[in-house]
mmCIF file of C-alpha atoms and ligand atoms in Angstrom:
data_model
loop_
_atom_site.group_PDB
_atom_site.id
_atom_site.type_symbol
_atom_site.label_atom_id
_atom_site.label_comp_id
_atom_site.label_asym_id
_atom_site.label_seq_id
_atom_site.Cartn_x
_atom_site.Cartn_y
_atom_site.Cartn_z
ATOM 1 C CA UNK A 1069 51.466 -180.003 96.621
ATOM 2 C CA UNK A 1070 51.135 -183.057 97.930
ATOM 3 C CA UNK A 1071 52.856 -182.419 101.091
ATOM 4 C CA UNK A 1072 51.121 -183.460 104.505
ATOM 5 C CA UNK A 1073 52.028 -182.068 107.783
ATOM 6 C CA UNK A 1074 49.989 -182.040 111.298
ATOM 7 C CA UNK A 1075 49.964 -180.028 114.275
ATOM 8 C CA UNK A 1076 53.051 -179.678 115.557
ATOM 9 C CA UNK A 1077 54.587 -179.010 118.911
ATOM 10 C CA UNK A 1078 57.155 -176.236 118.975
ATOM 11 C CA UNK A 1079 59.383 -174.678 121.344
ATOM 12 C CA UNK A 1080 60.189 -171.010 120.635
ATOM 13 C CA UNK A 1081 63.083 -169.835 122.411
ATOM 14 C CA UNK A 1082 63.340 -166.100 122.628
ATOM 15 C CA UNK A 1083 59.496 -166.269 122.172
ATOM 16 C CA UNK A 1084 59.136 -163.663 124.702
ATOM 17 C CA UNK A 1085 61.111 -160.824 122.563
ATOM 18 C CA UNK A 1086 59.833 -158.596 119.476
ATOM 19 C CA UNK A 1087 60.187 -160.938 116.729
ATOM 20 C CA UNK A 1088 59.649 -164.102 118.849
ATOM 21 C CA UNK A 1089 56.560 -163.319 120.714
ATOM 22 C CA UNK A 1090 54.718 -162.600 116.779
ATOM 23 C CA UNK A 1091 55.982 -165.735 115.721
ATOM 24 C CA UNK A 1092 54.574 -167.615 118.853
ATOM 25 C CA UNK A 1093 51.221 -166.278 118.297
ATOM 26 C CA UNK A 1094 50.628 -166.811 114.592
ATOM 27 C CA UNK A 1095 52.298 -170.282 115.232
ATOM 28 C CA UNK A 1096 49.360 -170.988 117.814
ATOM 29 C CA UNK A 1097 46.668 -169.528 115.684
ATOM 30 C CA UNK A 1098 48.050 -171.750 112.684
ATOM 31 C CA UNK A 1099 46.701 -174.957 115.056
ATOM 32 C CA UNK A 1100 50.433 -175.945 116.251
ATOM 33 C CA UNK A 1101 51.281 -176.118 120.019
ATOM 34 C CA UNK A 1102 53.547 -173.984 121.254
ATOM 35 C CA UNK A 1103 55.602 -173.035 124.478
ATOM 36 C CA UNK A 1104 57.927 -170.294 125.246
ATOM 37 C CA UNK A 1105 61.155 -170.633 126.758
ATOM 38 C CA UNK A 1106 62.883 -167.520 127.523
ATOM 39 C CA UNK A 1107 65.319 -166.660 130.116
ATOM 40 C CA UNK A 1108 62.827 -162.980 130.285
ATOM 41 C CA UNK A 1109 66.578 -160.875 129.908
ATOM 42 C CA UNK A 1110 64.828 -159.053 127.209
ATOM 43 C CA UNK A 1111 61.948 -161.036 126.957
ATOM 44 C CA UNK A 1112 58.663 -160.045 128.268
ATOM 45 C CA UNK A 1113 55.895 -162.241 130.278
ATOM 46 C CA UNK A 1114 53.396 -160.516 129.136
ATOM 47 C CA UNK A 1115 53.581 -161.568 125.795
ATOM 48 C CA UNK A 1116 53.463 -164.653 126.196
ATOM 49 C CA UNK A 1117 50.030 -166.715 126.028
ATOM 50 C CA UNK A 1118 48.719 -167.350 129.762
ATOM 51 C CA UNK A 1119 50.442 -170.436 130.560
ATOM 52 C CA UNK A 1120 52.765 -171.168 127.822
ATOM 53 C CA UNK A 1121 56.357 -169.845 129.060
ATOM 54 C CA UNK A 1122 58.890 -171.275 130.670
ATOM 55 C CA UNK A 1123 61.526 -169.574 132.033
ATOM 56 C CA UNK A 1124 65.022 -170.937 131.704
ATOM 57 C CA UNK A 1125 68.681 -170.755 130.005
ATOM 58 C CA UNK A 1126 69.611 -172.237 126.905
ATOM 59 C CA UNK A 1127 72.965 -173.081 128.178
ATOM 60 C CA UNK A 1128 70.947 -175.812 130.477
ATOM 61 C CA UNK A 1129 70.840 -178.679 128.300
ATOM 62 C CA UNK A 1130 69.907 -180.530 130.847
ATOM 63 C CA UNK A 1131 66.834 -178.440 131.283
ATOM 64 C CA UNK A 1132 66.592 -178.112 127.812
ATOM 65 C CA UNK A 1133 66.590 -181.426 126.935
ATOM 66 C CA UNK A 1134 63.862 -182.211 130.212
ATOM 67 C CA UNK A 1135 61.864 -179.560 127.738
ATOM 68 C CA UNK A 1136 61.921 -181.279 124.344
ATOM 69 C CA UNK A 1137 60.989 -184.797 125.679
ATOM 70 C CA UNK A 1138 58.085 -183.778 128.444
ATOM 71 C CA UNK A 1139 56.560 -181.307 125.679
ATOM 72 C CA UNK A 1140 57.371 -183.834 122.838
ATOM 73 C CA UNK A 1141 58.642 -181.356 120.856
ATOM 74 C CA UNK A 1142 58.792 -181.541 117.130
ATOM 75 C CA UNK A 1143 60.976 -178.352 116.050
ATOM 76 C CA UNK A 1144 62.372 -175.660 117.202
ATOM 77 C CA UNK A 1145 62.392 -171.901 116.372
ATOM 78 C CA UNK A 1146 65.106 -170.222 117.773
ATOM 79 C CA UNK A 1147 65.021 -166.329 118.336
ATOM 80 C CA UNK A 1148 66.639 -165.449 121.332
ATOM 81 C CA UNK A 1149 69.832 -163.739 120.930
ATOM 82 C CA UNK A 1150 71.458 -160.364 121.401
ATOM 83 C CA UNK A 1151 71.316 -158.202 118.543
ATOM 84 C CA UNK A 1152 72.648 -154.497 119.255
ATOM 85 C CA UNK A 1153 75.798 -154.588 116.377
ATOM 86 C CA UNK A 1154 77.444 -151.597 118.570
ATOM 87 C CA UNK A 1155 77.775 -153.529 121.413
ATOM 88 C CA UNK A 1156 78.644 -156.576 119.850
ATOM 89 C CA UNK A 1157 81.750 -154.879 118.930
ATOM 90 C CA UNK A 1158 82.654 -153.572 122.190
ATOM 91 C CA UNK A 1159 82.132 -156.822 124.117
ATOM 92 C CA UNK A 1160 82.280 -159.878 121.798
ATOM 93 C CA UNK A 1161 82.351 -162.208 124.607
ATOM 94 C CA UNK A 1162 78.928 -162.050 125.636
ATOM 95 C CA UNK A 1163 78.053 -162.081 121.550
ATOM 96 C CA UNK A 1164 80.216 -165.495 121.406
ATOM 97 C CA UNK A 1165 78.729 -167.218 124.389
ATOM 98 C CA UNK A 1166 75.110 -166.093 124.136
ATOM 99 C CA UNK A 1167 74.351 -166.116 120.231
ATOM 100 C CA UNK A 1168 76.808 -169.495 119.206
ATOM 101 C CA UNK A 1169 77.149 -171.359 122.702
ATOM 102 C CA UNK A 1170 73.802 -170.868 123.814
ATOM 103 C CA UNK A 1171 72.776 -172.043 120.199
ATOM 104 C CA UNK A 1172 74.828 -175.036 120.428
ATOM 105 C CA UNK A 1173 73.636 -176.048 123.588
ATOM 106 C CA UNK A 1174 70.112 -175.935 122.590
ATOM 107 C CA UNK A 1175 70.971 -178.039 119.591
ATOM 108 C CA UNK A 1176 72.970 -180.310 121.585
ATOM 109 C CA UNK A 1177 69.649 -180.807 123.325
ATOM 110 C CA UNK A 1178 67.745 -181.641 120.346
ATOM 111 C CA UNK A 1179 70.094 -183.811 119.153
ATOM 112 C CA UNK A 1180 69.993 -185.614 122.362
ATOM 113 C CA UNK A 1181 65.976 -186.088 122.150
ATOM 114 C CA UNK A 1182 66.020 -186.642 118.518
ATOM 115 C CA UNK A 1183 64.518 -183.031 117.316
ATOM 116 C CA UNK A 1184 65.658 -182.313 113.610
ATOM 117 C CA UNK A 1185 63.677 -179.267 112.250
ATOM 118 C CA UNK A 1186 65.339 -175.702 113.077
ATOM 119 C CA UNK A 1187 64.255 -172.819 112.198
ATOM 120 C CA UNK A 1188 66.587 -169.985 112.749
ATOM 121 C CA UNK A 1189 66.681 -166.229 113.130
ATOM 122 C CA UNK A 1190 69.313 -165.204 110.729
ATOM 123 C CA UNK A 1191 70.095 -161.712 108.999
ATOM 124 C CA UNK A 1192 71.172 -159.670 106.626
ATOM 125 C CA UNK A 1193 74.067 -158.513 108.761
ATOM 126 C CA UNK A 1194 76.057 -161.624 107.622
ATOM 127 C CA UNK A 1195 76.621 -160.428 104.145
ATOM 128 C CA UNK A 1196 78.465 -157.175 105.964
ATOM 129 C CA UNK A 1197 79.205 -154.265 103.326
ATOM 130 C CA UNK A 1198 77.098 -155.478 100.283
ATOM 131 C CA UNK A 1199 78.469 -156.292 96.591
ATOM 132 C CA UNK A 1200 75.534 -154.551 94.634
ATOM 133 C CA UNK A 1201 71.898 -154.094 96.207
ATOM 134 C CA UNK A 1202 69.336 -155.587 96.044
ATOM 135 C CA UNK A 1203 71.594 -158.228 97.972
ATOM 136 C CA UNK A 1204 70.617 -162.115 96.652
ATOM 137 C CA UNK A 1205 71.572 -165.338 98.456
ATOM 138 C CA UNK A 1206 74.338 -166.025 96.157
ATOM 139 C CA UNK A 1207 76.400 -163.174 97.286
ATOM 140 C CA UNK A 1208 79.455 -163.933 99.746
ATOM 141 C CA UNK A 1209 78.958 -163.898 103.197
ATOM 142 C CA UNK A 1210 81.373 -161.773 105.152
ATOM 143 C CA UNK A 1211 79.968 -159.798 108.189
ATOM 144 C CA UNK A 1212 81.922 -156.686 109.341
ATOM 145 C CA UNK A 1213 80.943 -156.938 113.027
ATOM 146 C CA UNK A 1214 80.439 -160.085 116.067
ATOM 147 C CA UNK A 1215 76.771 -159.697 115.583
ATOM 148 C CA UNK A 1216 76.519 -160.950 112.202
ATOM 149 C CA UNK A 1217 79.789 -163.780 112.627
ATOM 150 C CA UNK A 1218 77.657 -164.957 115.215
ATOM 151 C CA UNK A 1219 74.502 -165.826 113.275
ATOM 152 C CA UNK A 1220 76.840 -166.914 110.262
ATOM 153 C CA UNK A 1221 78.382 -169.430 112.238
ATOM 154 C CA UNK A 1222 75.154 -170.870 113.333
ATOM 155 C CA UNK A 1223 74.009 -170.805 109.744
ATOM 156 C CA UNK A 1224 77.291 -173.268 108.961
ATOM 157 C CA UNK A 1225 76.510 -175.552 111.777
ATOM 158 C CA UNK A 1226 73.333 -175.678 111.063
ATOM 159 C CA UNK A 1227 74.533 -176.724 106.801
ATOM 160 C CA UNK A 1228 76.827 -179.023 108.784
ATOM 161 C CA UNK A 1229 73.900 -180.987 110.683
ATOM 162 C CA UNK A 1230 71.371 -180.837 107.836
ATOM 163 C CA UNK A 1231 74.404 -182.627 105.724
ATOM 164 C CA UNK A 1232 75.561 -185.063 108.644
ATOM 165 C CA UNK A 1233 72.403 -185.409 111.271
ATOM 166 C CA UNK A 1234 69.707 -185.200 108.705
ATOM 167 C CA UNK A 1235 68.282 -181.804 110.071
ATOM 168 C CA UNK A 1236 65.919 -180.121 108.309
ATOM 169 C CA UNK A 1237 66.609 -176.074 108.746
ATOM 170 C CA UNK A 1238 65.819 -172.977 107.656
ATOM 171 C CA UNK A 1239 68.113 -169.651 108.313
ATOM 172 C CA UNK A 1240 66.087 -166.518 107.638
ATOM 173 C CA UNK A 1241 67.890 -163.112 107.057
ATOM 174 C CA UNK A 1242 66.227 -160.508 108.271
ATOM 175 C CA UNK A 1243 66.370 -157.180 107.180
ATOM 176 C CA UNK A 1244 65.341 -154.444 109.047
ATOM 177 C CA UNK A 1245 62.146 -155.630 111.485
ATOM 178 C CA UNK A 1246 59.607 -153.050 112.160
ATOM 179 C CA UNK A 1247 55.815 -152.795 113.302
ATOM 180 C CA UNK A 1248 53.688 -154.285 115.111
ATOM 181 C CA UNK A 1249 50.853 -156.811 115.084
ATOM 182 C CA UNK A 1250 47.484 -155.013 113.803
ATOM 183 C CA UNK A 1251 45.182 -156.181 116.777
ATOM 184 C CA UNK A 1252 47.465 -153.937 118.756
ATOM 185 C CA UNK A 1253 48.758 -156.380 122.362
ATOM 186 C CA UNK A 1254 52.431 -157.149 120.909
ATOM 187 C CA UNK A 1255 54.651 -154.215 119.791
ATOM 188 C CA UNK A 1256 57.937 -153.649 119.535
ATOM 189 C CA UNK A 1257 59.964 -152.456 123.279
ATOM 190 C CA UNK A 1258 63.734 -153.014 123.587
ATOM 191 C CA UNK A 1259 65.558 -151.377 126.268
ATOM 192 C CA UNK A 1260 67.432 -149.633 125.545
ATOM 193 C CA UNK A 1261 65.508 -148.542 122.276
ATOM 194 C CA UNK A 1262 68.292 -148.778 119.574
ATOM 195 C CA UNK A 1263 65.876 -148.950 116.490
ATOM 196 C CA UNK A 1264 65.045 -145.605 114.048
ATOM 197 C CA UNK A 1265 61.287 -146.758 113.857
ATOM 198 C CA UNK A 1266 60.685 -146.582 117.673
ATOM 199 C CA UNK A 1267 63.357 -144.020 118.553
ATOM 200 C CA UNK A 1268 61.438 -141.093 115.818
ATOM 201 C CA UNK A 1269 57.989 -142.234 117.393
ATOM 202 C CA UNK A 1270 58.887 -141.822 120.880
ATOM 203 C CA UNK A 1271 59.404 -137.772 119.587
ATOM 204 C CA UNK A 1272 56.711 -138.060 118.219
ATOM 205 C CA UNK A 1273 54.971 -138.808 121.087
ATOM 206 C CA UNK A 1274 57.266 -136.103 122.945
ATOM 207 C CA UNK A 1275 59.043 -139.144 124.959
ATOM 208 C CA UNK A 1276 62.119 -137.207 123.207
ATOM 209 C CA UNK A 1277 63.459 -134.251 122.139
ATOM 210 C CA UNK A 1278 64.554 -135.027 118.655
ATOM 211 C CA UNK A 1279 65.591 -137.977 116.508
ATOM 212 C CA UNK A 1280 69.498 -137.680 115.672
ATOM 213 C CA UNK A 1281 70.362 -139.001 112.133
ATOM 214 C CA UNK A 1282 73.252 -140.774 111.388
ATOM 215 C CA UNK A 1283 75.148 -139.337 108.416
ATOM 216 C CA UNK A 1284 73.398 -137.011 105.506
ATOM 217 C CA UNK A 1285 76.646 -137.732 103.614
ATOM 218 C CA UNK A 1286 75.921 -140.865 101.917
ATOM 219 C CA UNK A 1287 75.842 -141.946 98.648
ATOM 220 C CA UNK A 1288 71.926 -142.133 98.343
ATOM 221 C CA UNK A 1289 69.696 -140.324 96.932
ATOM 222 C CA UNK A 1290 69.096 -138.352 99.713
ATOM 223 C CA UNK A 1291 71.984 -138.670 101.402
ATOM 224 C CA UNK A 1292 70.425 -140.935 104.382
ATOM 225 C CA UNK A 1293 71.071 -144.452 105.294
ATOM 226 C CA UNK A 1294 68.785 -147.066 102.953
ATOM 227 C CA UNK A 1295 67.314 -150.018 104.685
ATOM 228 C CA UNK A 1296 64.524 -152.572 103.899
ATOM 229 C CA UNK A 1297 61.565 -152.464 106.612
ATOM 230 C CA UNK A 1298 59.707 -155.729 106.751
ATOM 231 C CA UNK A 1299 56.878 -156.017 108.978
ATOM 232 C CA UNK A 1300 57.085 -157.885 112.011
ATOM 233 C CA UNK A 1301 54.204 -160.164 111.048
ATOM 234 C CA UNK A 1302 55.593 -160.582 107.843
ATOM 235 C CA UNK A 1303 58.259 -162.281 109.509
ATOM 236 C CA UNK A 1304 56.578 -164.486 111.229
ATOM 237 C CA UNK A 1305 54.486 -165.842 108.644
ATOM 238 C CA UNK A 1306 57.737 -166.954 106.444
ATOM 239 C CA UNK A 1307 58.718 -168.392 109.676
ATOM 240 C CA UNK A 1308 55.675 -170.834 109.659
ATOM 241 C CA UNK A 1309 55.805 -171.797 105.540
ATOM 242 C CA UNK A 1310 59.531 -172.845 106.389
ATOM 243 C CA UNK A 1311 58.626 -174.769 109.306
ATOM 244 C CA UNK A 1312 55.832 -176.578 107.402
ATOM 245 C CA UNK A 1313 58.261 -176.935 104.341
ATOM 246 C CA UNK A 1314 61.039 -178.394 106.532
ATOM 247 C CA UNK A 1315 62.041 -182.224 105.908
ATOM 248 C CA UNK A 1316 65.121 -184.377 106.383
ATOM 249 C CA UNK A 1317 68.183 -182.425 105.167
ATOM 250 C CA UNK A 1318 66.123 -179.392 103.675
ATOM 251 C CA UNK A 1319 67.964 -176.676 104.076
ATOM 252 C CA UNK A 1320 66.752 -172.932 103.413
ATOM 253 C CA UNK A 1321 68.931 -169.833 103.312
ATOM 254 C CA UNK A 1322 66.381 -167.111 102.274
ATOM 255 C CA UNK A 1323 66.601 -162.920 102.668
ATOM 256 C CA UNK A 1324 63.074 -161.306 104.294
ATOM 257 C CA UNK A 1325 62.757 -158.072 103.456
ATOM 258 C CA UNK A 1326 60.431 -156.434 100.665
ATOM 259 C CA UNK A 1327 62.721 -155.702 98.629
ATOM 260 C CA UNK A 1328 62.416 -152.012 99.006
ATOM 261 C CA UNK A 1329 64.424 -149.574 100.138
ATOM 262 C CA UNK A 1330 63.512 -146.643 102.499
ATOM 263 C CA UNK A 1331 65.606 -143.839 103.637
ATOM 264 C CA UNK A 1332 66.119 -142.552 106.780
ATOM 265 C CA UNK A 1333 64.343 -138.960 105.720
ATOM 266 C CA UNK A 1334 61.627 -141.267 104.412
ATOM 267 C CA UNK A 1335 61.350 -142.920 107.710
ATOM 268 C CA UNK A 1336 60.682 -139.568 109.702
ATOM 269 C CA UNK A 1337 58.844 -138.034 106.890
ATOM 270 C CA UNK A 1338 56.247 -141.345 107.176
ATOM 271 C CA UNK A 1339 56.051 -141.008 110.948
ATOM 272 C CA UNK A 1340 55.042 -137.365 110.434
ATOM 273 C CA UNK A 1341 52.426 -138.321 107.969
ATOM 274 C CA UNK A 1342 51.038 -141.377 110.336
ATOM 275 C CA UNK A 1343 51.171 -138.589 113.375
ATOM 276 C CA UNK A 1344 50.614 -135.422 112.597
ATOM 277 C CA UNK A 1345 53.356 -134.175 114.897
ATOM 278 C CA UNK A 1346 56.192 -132.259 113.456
ATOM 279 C CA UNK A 1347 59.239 -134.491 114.970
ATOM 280 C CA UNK A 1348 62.162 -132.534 114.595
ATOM 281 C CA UNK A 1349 65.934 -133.865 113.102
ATOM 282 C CA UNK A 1350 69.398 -133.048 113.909
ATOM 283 C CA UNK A 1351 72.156 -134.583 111.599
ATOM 284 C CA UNK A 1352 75.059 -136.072 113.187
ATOM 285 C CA UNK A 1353 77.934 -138.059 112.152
ATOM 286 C CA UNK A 1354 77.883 -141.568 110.594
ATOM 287 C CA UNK A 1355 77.925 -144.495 112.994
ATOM 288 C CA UNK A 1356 80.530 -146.790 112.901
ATOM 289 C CA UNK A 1357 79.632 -149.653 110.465
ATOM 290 C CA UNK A 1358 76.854 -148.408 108.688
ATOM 291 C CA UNK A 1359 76.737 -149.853 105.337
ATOM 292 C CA UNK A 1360 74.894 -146.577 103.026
ATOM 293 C CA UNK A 1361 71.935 -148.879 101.724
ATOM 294 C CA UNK A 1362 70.729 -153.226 102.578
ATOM 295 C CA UNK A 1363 67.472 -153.966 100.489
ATOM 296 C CA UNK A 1364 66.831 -157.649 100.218
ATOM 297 C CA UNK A 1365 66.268 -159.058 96.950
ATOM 298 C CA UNK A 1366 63.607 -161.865 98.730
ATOM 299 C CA UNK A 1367 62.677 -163.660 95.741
ATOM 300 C CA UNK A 1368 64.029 -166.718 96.664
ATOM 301 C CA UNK A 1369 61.616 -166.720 99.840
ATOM 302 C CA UNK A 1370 59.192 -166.126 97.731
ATOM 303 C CA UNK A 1371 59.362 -169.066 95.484
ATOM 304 C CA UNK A 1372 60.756 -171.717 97.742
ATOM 305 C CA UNK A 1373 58.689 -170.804 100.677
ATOM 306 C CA UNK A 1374 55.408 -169.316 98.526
ATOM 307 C CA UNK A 1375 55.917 -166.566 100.889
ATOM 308 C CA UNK A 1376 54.360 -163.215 100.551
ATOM 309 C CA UNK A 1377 55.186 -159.989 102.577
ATOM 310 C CA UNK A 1378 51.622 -158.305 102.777
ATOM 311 C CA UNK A 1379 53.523 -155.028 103.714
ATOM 312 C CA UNK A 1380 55.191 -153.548 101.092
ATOM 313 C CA UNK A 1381 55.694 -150.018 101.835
ATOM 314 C CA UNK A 1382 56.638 -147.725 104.763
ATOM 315 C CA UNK A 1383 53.578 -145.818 106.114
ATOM 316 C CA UNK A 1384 51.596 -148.723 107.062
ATOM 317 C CA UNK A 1385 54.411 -150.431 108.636
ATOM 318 C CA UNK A 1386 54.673 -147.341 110.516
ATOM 319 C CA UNK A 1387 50.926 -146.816 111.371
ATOM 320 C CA UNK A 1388 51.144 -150.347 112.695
ATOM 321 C CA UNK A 1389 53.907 -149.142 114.997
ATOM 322 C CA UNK A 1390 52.114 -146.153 115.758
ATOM 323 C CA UNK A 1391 49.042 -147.907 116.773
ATOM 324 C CA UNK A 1392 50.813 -149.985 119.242
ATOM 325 C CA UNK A 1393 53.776 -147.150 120.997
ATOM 326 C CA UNK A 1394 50.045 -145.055 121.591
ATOM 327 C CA UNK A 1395 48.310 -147.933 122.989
ATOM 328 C CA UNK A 1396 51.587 -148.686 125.325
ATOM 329 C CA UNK A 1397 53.421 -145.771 126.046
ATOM 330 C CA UNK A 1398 55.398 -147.999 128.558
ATOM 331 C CA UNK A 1399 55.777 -150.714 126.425
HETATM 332 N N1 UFG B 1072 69.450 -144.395 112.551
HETATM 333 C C1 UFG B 1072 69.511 -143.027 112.712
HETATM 334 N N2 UFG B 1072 69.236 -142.510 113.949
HETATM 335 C C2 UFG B 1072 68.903 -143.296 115.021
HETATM 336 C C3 UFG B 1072 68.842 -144.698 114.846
HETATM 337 C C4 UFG B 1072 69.124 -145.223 113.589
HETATM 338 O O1 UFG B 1072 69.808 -142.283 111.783
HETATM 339 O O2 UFG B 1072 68.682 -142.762 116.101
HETATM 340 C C5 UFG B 1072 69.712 -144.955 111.229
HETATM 341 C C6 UFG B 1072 70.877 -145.913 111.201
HETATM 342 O O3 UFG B 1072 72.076 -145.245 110.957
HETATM 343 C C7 UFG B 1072 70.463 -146.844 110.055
HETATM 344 C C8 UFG B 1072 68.933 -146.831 110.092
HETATM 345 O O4 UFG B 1072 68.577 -145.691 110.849
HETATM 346 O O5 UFG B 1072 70.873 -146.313 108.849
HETATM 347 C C9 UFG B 1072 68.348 -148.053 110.760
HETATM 348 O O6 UFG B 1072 68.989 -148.241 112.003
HETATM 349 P P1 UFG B 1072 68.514 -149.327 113.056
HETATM 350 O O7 UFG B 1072 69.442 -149.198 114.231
HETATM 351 O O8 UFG B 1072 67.060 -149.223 113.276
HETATM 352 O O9 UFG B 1072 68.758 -150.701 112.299
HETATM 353 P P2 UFG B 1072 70.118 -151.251 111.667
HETATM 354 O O10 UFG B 1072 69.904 -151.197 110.183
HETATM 355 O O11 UFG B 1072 71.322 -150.642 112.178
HETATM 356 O O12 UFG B 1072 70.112 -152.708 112.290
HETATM 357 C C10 UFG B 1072 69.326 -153.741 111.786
HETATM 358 C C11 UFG B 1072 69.044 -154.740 112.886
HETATM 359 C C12 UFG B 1072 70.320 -155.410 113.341
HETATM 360 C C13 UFG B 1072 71.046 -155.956 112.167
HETATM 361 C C14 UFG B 1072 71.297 -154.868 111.182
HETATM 362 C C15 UFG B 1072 71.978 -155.392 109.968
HETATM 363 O O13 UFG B 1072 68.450 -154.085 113.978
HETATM 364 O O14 UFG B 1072 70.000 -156.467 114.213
HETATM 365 O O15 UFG B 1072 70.043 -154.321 110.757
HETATM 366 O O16 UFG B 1072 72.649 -154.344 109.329
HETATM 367 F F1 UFG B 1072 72.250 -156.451 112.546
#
């Protein structure tokens, strides 16, 4: 109440990639201007606005810093990073450089042109094996693989600047990202496809034989993995209350997710509903560094952001999904 903010003109790095690209758009359809810069390793052109990406590093702060002052930039939302845990593990150094140098450079750009509001991509993967779920802010932050010490160390810098710079930030955990926007042009297409939503409808669709699960021997109540799905669009929006919340050393730490927790049975057993096809399952062993259940206990969001997920159960994050894989079986 009270509060007065503008237009504002943001650069969204990674704006090019699943999360990213959502965030762009509702950003521009809020009224703020917005350009894309993405180095297009996972990114893709297409979507991206006509006209609104440019290509380059984040380890160019020279050309980053070029970017902030000809664009005039007033914040910064910063999505691109590598994210497969796995691989994190088996070759940190590309984690390191990419997810906490690349960061650093772009905020050593910023702080060169004077840009103070941050909004970062954080996740639940820095709390590693959970106390108790649902997991709250206040429990201790202590990731179990590069992937999440990456994005934790971010999140201290960023505390660090807030306290000494006068940044305003927010650092959003996500949960587990899923969907796709309802109008049907931005969907979800890593390669290679990691994620259980996309993996069980590309059976679905016959792209695959069967979807394996990870571990039936867990102690859940159906013996499946738990996760919180939060839709993609879901994300973005908390995305654009924290950037229109942020101020001079405001600092946000908030969990996204719905606070509900789906199994991976109830994953495939949604994405036969949604379907119709029969998708079949073959149980295999655990992967390494599965925690047994993450579900996001988002209330903070919720009252320091006035945020509101408007997906709050599984099938219609999955029909979303569905909608978009049929629409662009090539991604
Ligand atoms: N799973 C399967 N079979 C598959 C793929 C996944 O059973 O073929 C299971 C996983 O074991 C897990 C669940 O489905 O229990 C979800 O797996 P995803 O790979 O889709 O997502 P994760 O929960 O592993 O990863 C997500 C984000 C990461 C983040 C992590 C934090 O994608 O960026 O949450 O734990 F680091």
């Amino acid at each position: 109440a009270g509060m007065e903010w503008t237009t504002m003109n943001v650069l969204v790095s990674g704006g090019a990639g699943y999360v990213g690209s959502h965030a762009a758009r509702m950003l521009s359809r809020a009224g703020h201007e917005v350009w894309v810069y993405d180095n297009l390793v996972f990114g893709h052109r297409g979507a991206v606005a006509p006209g609104r990406l440019i290509e380059g590093d984040l380890l160019d702060v020279d050309r980053v810093a070029g970017v902030l002052a000809e664009k005039r930039i007033d914040a910064v939302m910063h999505f691109a990073a590598f994210a497969y845990v796995g691989e994190s593990v088996t070759d940190p150094a590309k984690y390191y450089r990419n997810n906490i140098v690349g960061t650093l450079s772009l905020m050593d750009a910023m702080r060169r042109q004077d840009v103070r509001r941050f909004v970062f991509s954080s996740t639940c993967a820095t709390y590693g094996e959970p106390r108790s779920v649902p997991i709250d802010e206040s429990q201790p932050q202590a990731p179990i693989n590069p992937y999440g010490y990456t994005k934790l160390v971010i999140e201290r810098a960023l505390s660090d600047y807030a306290k000494a710079y006068g940044w305003g930030y927010a650092a959003l955990r996500y949960f587990n990202a899923a969907g796709a926007s309802e109008d049907g042009d931005l969907g979800e297409d890593h390669d290679p496809e990691t994620h259980l939503i996309p993996l069980v409808l590309q059976v679905a669709q016959g792209r695959r034989e069967h979807v394996t699960i990870f571990g039936d021997d867990f102690p859940t109540p159906d013996g499946t993995c738990v996760r919180d799905y939060i839709h993609v669009d879901d994300l973005a929006s908390a995305h654009i209350s924290a950037l229109e919340k942020l101020g001079p050393g405001v600092e946000f730490r908030c969990n996204l997710g719905t606070g509900r927790g789906t199994s991976v049975k109830e994953v495939v057993e949604a994405c036969r509903e949604v379907t119709g096809r029969p998708i079949p399952t073959v149980v295999a062993p655990r992967r390494a560094g599965d925690p047994p259940a993450l579900v996001a206990d988002s209330s903070l969001a919720r009252r320091e952001l006035g945020w509101t997920p408007r997906y709050t159960s599984i099938v219609p994050i999955v029909r979303s999904a569905w909608k978009w894989h049929e629409s662009h079986p090539d991604g």
